[in-house]
Short mmCIF file of C-alpha atoms in Angstrom, two decimals:
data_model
loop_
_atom_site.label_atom_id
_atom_site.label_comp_id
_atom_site.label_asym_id
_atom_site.label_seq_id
_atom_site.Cartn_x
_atom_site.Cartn_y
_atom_site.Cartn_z
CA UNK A 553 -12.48 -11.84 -9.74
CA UNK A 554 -14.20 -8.38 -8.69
CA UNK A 555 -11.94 -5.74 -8.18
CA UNK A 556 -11.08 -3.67 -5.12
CA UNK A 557 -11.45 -0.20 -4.39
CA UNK A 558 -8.22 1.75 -3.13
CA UNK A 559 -8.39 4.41 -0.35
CA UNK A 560 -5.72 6.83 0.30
CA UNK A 561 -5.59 8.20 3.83
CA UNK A 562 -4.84 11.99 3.90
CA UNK A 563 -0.92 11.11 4.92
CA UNK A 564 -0.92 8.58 2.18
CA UNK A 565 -1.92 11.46 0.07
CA UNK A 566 0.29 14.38 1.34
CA UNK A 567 3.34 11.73 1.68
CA UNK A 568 2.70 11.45 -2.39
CA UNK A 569 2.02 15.06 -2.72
CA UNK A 570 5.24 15.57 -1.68
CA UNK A 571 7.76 13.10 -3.39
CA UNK A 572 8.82 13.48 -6.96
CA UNK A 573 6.36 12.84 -9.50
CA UNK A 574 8.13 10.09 -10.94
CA UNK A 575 9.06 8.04 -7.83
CA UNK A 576 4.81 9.13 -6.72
CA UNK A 577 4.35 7.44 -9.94
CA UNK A 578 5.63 4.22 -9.49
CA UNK A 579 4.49 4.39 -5.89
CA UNK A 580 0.67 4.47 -7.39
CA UNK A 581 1.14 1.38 -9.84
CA UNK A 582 1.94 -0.54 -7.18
CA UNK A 583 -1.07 0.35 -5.07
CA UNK A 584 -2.99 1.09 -7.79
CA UNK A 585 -3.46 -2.63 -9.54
CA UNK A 586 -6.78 -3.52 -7.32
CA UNK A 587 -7.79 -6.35 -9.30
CA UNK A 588 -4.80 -8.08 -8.00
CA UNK A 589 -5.59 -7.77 -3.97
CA UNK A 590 -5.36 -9.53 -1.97
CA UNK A 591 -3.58 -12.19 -4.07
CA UNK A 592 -0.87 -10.16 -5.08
CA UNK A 593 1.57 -11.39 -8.04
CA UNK A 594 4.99 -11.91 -7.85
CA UNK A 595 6.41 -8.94 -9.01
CA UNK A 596 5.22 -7.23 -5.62
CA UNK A 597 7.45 -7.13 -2.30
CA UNK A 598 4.43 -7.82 -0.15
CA UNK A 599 4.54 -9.24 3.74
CA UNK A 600 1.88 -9.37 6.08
CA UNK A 601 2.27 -7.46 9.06
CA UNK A 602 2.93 -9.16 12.47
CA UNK A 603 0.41 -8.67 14.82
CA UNK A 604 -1.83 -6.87 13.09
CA UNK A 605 -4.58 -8.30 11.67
CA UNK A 606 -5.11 -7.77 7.60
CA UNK A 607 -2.54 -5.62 7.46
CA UNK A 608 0.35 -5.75 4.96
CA UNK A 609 3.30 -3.62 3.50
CA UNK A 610 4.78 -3.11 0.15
CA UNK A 611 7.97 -2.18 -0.55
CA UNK A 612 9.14 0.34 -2.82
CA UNK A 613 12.76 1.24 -2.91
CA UNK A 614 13.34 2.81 0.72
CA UNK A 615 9.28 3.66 1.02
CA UNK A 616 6.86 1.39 2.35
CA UNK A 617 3.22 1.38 1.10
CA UNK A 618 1.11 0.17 4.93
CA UNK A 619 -2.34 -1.27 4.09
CA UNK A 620 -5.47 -2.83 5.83
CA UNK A 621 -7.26 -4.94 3.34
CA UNK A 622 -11.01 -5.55 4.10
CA UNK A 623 -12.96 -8.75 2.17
CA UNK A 624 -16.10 -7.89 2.89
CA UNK A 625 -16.51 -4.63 1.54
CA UNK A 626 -13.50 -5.10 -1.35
CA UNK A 627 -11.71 -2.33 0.51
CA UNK A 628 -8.07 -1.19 0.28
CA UNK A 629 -7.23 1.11 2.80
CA UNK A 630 -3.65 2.95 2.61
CA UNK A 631 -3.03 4.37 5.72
CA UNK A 632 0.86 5.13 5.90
CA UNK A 633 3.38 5.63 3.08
CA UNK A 634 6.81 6.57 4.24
CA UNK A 635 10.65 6.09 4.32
CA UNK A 636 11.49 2.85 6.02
CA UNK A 637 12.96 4.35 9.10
CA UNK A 638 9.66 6.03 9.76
CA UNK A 639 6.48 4.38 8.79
CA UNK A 640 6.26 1.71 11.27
CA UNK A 641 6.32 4.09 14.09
#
């Protein structure tokens, strides 16, 4: 299996830029394990997101990781990480 490559939008990045180091931490291993997308294991609170094509969430404690996975190009595109009561607006 080929990995994928991760992108971090910038309010992916400030988001983790902002949190403390060790909750950014864990944040990144679970976005960070590529190899695994899209078939993620078990150990991952993943759900596809309705009505939104190729786009899924992760779940972290209270923070949710939003990502567009793209096939063709082996792309994983963060574009939100948040606190639940925020991210999906």
């Amino acid at each position: 299996m080929s990995r994928y490559r991760v992108l971090l939008s910038r309010k992916a990045d400030k988001f983790l830029g902002e949190v403390d180091r060790e909750f950014g931490l864990k944040v990144m291993k679970e976005i960070s394990d590529p190899q695994n997308f899209p078939f993620l294991t078990t150990h991952h609170d993943l759900a596809k997101l309705k009505g939104r094509e190729n786009y899924f969430r992760i779940r972290v404690g209270d923070v949710r990781v939003i990502f567009k996975i793209d096939k063709s190009s082996k792309t994983i595109y963060i574009e939100k990480i948040g606190h639940r009561e925020a991210v999906y607006e």
